[in-house]
Amino acid sequence: MSTLLARINAELKGDRAIWAIFAILAILSILAVYSSTGTLAYRERGGNTESYLFKHAVILSAGILLAYLAHLLHYMKFSRWAPFLLLASIPLLFLTIAIGPEINDARRWIQIPYVGLTFQTSDFAKLALIIYVARAISSKQEYIKDFNSAFLPIIVPILIICALIAPADLSTAMLLFLVCILMMFIGRVAVKYILLLFLLGLCVFAALILLHELMPDIIRVETWVSRWSEFTDPSTDGGYQVQQAKIAIANGGAIGLGPGNSIQRNFLPASYSDFIYAIICEEYGVLGGSVIIGLYVLLFFRTTRLVTKSSKAFGAMLAMGLSLSLVLQAFVNIAVSVNLLPVTGLTLPMLSMGGTSLLFTCMAFGIILSVSKFFESETE
Amino acid sequence: MEIKNEILYRVYILLFAVVIPAAVVLIYQTIYITYAEGGKWRKKGKELYIATRPVEPERGNILAKDGSLLATSIPYFDIYMDPNSTGMSEKDFMDNLDSLAHCIATYVDNTFTPGGFREFLLDRRRAGDRYVLIKRKVSYAERKFIEQFPLFNLGRNRGGFIVEKRSERKRPFGLLAQRTIGYTGREDAKPIGVEGTFDEYLGGQPGKELMIQVDRTNDIWIPLEDLSLVEPKTGDDVVMTIDINMQDATQEALLRAMNYHDAEWGTAVVMEVKTGAIRAIANLGRTDSGWWETFNYAIGTSVEPGSTFKTASMMAMMEDGFIKLSDTIQIDRGTTEFFEQTMVDASPFSAKIDSTTVRHAFEISSNVGMAKLVTKYYGQKERINKNEGAARFIQRLKDFNLHLPTGIEVGGEGNPYIKEAYSKEDQWSGTTLPWMAIGYELQLTPLQLLTFYNAIANGGTLVKPYVVQEIQRFGETIRTFKPTILKRKIASAKTISMMHELLDSVVTRGTAYKLRTDEYNFAGKTGTAQVGYRRTSEGKTFIRGYQASFVGYFPSEAPMYSIIVVINKPRRGGYYGSDVAGPVFREITDYIYRTQVKLHAPLNQQPKPALAGQQLPASSSGTRADVLKVLDYLKLPRYGNPASEVVALRAQTDSLMVLDRSLTAKNVVPNVTGLGLRDALYVLENRGLRVEVDGYGKVARQSLLPGTRAQGQTIKLFLQ
């Protein structure tokens, strides 16, 4: 056992705390997915609860392998790849809008030919954009406060990518936009420009609504509007899903009903993805929910420590951006479950039963770990 | 380092101003929901009283032998609306209310105007109702249509659209064998017939479904999701032995007789001799509106059989070797007394006869004769011990299994009643034995009596009657019910063959004489039993009515079916078995005879030619191998086996002669007329000739005469 641990210790370089967070989240995801897929498995797989768990475990294993491989790579490689990744993501996003299969009324996925796997192109674009923005910010540090030479080259790709994601998946686009703005904030971009961006964001949002009036088939706004009205309409009490989620949280009490004892998973649609936090609270109580939130805060805190150590700005910016994207998405997802935000459809990173988006999450962890690993070796 | 510090400074702003406060807010909100609002949500969670409820599976079908549907479940749907569905927003409701009301009033229910429905639905929503009936008993197509209505098209949760699937049991053939097919599910009656007995198979396995209780006082539950947790397992199909056409003929014949004779009840059963499979079973009882399948008389009613039981008495005496058919007995012109009780023959044949043979007494169904014979051989008082006297007679009846129910799968079988010899409990008296001899003071169901006669028809092998031959699941047989032999031999072969002779002569010379037909032979016994009779102490008998019966089998040479017809209390058109029940028997046998070709004697038994000249194969000539292959395949008799490559056929009276079709030497044009084109081409081109063809069919003419020297010329063939 001790030799195994020693071996793991030798293999896994980088921030041990982030590794630990990654491992704990992976284990929790297995438990949570097993609990919440009970009804889904009954319905679609004739009661074979394990089939979903198995699928999840396979993807998770692939993800862990991916994270391990990514952490072996020197993060600077990503800096070199960034422009190409970004350029590649633009046609992919176009392709998705044009030919992607419609799943749950939205074209968010693209099918990989011959493999049959669908993956959400926005996941890829998100990763590419964050790497690119990290690179752009770090390379322009000398004149970062300048508008023409720094602000514009950074903001234009952000706007293009977000605009391409927005028609099918507004929540992801908005979240990504926010992550990029925060990265720019950290990267010393002038605060006045950032405020300007917020205004711009609002304008784009208004424009989207207008576009929807013109092209109702392409721009997906109805879902969003109905979710918003459900969120604000006091008579519906947040809508069916939110009510069920709240019942789940209330059922949990301080320490929860115990693993596998969730009642509400039967009534919560998408309990395995959008509302998995409510199921975690039901089974593990306020305690379990707080631990989850705490883990994400800890992840962010460990990433900030990387900045203090950093000798190169790119690594720090990259880790910050990825970590921000994970943490913010987690918080938005949890905020939906506790009815602080309208239903968005964003998953809880690492924890929700996921297809390929889980792989990108693991990839993000791998890159953060790569940064931490090389920072350690550089400071030594 | 200034840059790094500014970055760090900004990261900490983010950490302390955004991330940590956000986390605190989320944890706070979680706690708030759990504790501050907790009571409210937990109460709501319980209010939504949800439970796993069983889902009724689809019931299996009951099929006739040929697959005709005897009983099936027709699904239909009840449509409800939940105007306070949890997912329904006020906006959705108000936006769609007008158009929904319009759709309902136009397409579903025009007893209200659209405005009326609008008011109604609005009222129900305000009143907090969760379960409003829209329409009952709609078909699948209608349901799909209604599902498209505005608001409803948002589904169960947002649109409040509730569909409940129900089903109705239908019997496409109506009255046919209705009582034997049976029913279940009526609360006031226990399940009967095959539906009852095979409920375990037909019923399937209930599924599980999450349901939510929307109305506690009326205990109304609606499904929470569109799909069940565990899908119910559809019931298996039960295939009966019933032949639907034979059943129809039997039922028709019985109904006609019931009408004609204005009888109380009647039954007719057709049983396959070798297997005991019931091919038809009709039961008709009087109701205010004609005759209906009200009770399974054949299986459930134990009655005194009367004269049809004399067969058993005769068989007992034969088996004991007491009598020969030619023995003489006194029949005293049809009237005698046993212990001051008068016994009278029912038929008028014996009125002028003092004594006759055993055979004749049976043929004319003489009560006096039969009773005297039985009392003579089994009534000796001095031989009272276990195996002698009446005990021996009773033992014989038990040998024939007449004391046991048949054990048919359909429930509610009546028990036979055969008194124990000299038993006080059974009120055995001096008159018991003579009256038992002629079928009184004992009870049998019509089916039990038929089973006995069937054993006689089956050479003494007693088979159990059965009505279900297999269980199917989605068309695949999963269980087969084989015929059951209850007793290999109920009597010796000699006794059985004497009984065959006796039952034959009942039809050819006896009480059933007028039922006979030239077309086929059948055997049987008439019965005219008194029912509701009362014997007074003065020895007089009051009769309230008669029960006419006929039981037998056909064709008598090689019995295929045994049939019993019993008609209780005919009120007009006679009461003799041969007048009332016999004609029904004949209608059934006529039907079977007409529809079963294998029962008919061949029309022309002379040897006939294998093929007439004009029936020769289309190609009467051909290459040898081809012709022989065809003839052998068709198994046509042939002789002759010439060595030539082309042969011809000639029809003889009983076979085909294969002839050498000489095509002469290699360098000479052969005669190819009568050949098929393929063979002609083969032969001609082999000789170096070029062939032109006109028309189709066989070669009718050829341009070069046979025998012409073949030098590579062109030959033209005219086909026809």
mmCIF file of C-alpha atoms in Angstrom, chain A residues 39 42-43 141-142 145 182 184-189 191 194 230 233 235-237 239-240 243-244 246-247 249-254 266-267 277 281 286 290 293 297 300-301 304 307-310 320 324 327 331 334-335 337-340, chain B residues 1-4 6-8 10-16 18-20 22-27 29-31 33-35 37-42 44-46 48 50 86-91 125 157-158 208 210 224-225 227-230:
data_model
loop_
_atom_site.group_PDB
_atom_site.id
_atom_site.type_symbol
_atom_site.label_atom_id
_atom_site.label_comp_id
_atom_site.label_asym_id
_atom_site.label_seq_id
_atom_site.Cartn_x
_atom_site.Cartn_y
_atom_site.Cartn_z
ATOM 1 C CA THR A 39 -35.375 6.532 -12.273
ATOM 2 C CA TYR A 42 -35.544 2.257 -14.696
ATOM 3 C CA ARG A 43 -37.154 4.097 -17.524
ATOM 4 C CA GLN A 141 1.542 43.007 -20.278
ATOM 5 C CA GLU A 142 3.914 45.848 -21.266
ATOM 6 C CA LYS A 145 -3.711 49.414 -20.500
ATOM 7 C CA LEU A 182 -12.612 38.519 -15.133
ATOM 8 C CA MET A 184 -8.888 40.619 -18.269
ATOM 9 C CA PHE A 185 -9.558 42.204 -14.923
ATOM 10 C CA ILE A 186 -6.915 40.051 -13.284
ATOM 11 C CA GLY A 187 -4.619 40.663 -16.226
ATOM 12 C CA ARG A 188 -4.584 44.394 -15.465
ATOM 13 C CA VAL A 189 -6.786 45.587 -18.288
ATOM 14 C CA VAL A 191 -11.231 48.903 -15.383
ATOM 15 C CA ILE A 194 -14.171 46.372 -18.543
ATOM 16 C CA GLU A 230 -40.899 30.977 -14.388
ATOM 17 C CA ASP A 233 -43.489 34.596 -11.666
ATOM 18 C CA SER A 235 -47.474 32.158 -8.701
ATOM 19 C CA THR A 236 -45.438 29.200 -10.017
ATOM 20 C CA ASP A 237 -43.096 29.241 -7.014
ATOM 21 C CA GLY A 239 -41.673 26.163 -11.455
ATOM 22 C CA TYR A 240 -41.919 22.460 -10.976
ATOM 23 C CA GLN A 243 -39.954 23.298 -6.252
ATOM 24 C CA GLN A 244 -38.821 19.700 -6.429
ATOM 25 C CA LYS A 246 -36.149 22.767 -2.871
ATOM 26 C CA ILE A 247 -38.101 19.856 -1.451
ATOM 27 C CA ILE A 249 -32.762 20.215 -0.171
ATOM 28 C CA ALA A 250 -35.277 20.543 2.663
ATOM 29 C CA ASN A 251 -35.567 16.766 2.958
ATOM 30 C CA GLY A 252 -31.826 16.501 3.494
ATOM 31 C CA GLY A 253 -31.606 18.455 6.748
ATOM 32 C CA ALA A 254 -28.165 18.755 8.299
ATOM 33 C CA ASN A 266 -37.916 10.430 -8.851
ATOM 34 C CA PHE A 267 -39.549 13.777 -9.402
ATOM 35 C CA TYR A 277 -26.620 19.580 -6.155
ATOM 36 C CA CYS A 281 -28.049 17.942 -0.392
ATOM 37 C CA VAL A 286 -26.258 20.906 4.238
ATOM 38 C CA SER A 290 -21.162 22.928 1.918
ATOM 39 C CA ILE A 293 -18.994 24.508 -2.400
ATOM 40 C CA VAL A 297 -13.542 27.620 -3.264
ATOM 41 C CA PHE A 300 -9.855 28.704 -6.626
ATOM 42 C CA PHE A 301 -7.742 29.454 -3.565
ATOM 43 C CA THR A 304 -4.470 32.014 -6.560
ATOM 44 C CA VAL A 307 -0.181 33.367 -9.118
ATOM 45 C CA THR A 308 1.959 34.257 -6.081
ATOM 46 C CA LYS A 309 4.542 31.722 -7.185
ATOM 47 C CA SER A 310 4.363 32.499 -10.859
ATOM 48 C CA MET A 320 -6.756 31.416 -13.220
ATOM 49 C CA LEU A 324 -12.557 30.617 -12.766
ATOM 50 C CA VAL A 327 -15.800 27.589 -10.174
ATOM 51 C CA PHE A 331 -21.689 28.360 -8.606
ATOM 52 C CA ILE A 334 -25.750 25.537 -7.547
ATOM 53 C CA ALA A 335 -27.468 28.932 -7.656
ATOM 54 C CA SER A 337 -30.695 24.543 -7.582
ATOM 55 C CA VAL A 338 -31.223 26.941 -4.683
ATOM 56 C CA ASN A 339 -33.372 29.191 -6.865
ATOM 57 C CA LEU A 340 -31.079 32.199 -6.987
ATOM 58 C CA MET B 1 7.454 42.835 -9.695
ATOM 59 C CA GLU B 2 5.003 45.676 -9.876
ATOM 60 C CA ILE B 3 3.027 43.815 -12.491
ATOM 61 C CA LYS B 4 2.901 40.681 -10.410
ATOM 62 C CA GLU B 6 -1.057 44.277 -9.342
ATOM 63 C CA ILE B 7 -2.179 40.923 -10.667
ATOM 64 C CA LEU B 8 -2.096 39.439 -7.175
ATOM 65 C CA ARG B 10 -6.702 41.940 -8.428
ATOM 66 C CA VAL B 11 -6.847 38.162 -7.843
ATOM 67 C CA TYR B 12 -7.412 38.771 -4.169
ATOM 68 C CA ILE B 13 -10.174 41.247 -4.968
ATOM 69 C CA LEU B 14 -11.777 38.513 -7.024
ATOM 70 C CA LEU B 15 -11.291 35.917 -4.313
ATOM 71 C CA PHE B 16 -12.590 38.020 -1.465
ATOM 72 C CA VAL B 18 -16.620 37.575 -5.636
ATOM 73 C CA VAL B 19 -15.773 33.917 -5.019
ATOM 74 C CA ILE B 20 -15.967 33.750 -1.259
ATOM 75 C CA ALA B 22 -20.757 33.890 -3.667
ATOM 76 C CA ALA B 23 -19.917 30.685 -1.816
ATOM 77 C CA VAL B 24 -21.259 32.166 1.400
ATOM 78 C CA VAL B 25 -24.481 33.198 -0.300
ATOM 79 C CA LEU B 26 -24.930 29.730 -1.783
ATOM 80 C CA ILE B 27 -24.334 27.982 1.530
ATOM 81 C CA GLN B 29 -29.342 29.835 0.722
ATOM 82 C CA THR B 30 -28.966 26.084 1.142
ATOM 83 C CA ILE B 31 -29.302 26.466 4.890
ATOM 84 C CA ILE B 33 -34.095 26.404 2.290
ATOM 85 C CA THR B 34 -33.308 23.575 4.678
ATOM 86 C CA TYR B 35 -34.251 25.332 7.890
ATOM 87 C CA GLU B 37 -38.300 27.329 4.542
ATOM 88 C CA GLY B 38 -37.710 23.680 5.373
ATOM 89 C CA GLY B 39 -41.039 23.036 7.054
ATOM 90 C CA LYS B 40 -42.948 24.444 4.122
ATOM 91 C CA TRP B 41 -41.044 22.399 1.542
ATOM 92 C CA ARG B 42 -41.080 19.196 3.505
ATOM 93 C CA LYS B 44 -45.216 20.200 0.276
ATOM 94 C CA GLY B 45 -43.105 17.127 -0.395
ATOM 95 C CA LYS B 46 -45.461 15.052 1.693
ATOM 96 C CA LEU B 48 -47.550 15.605 -3.077
ATOM 97 C CA ILE B 50 -46.566 10.020 -4.237
ATOM 98 C CA THR B 86 -47.449 22.032 -10.885
ATOM 99 C CA GLY B 87 -45.732 23.069 -14.090
ATOM 100 C CA MET B 88 -48.593 25.138 -15.465
ATOM 101 C CA SER B 89 -47.966 28.847 -15.330
ATOM 102 C CA GLU B 90 -50.764 31.349 -15.139
ATOM 103 C CA LYS B 91 -49.527 32.802 -18.408
ATOM 104 C CA ARG B 125 -58.519 26.216 -11.940
ATOM 105 C CA ASN B 157 -46.724 18.736 -16.398
ATOM 106 C CA ARG B 158 -47.046 22.101 -18.075
ATOM 107 C CA LYS B 208 -45.196 -0.221 -11.291
ATOM 108 C CA LEU B 210 -45.121 6.487 -9.776
ATOM 109 C CA LEU B 224 -46.560 11.335 -12.501
ATOM 110 C CA GLU B 225 -44.611 10.518 -15.589
ATOM 111 C CA LEU B 227 -43.550 6.072 -18.515
ATOM 112 C CA SER B 228 -43.857 3.387 -15.919
ATOM 113 C CA LEU B 229 -41.033 2.457 -13.601
ATOM 114 C CA VAL B 230 -41.609 -1.167 -14.436
#
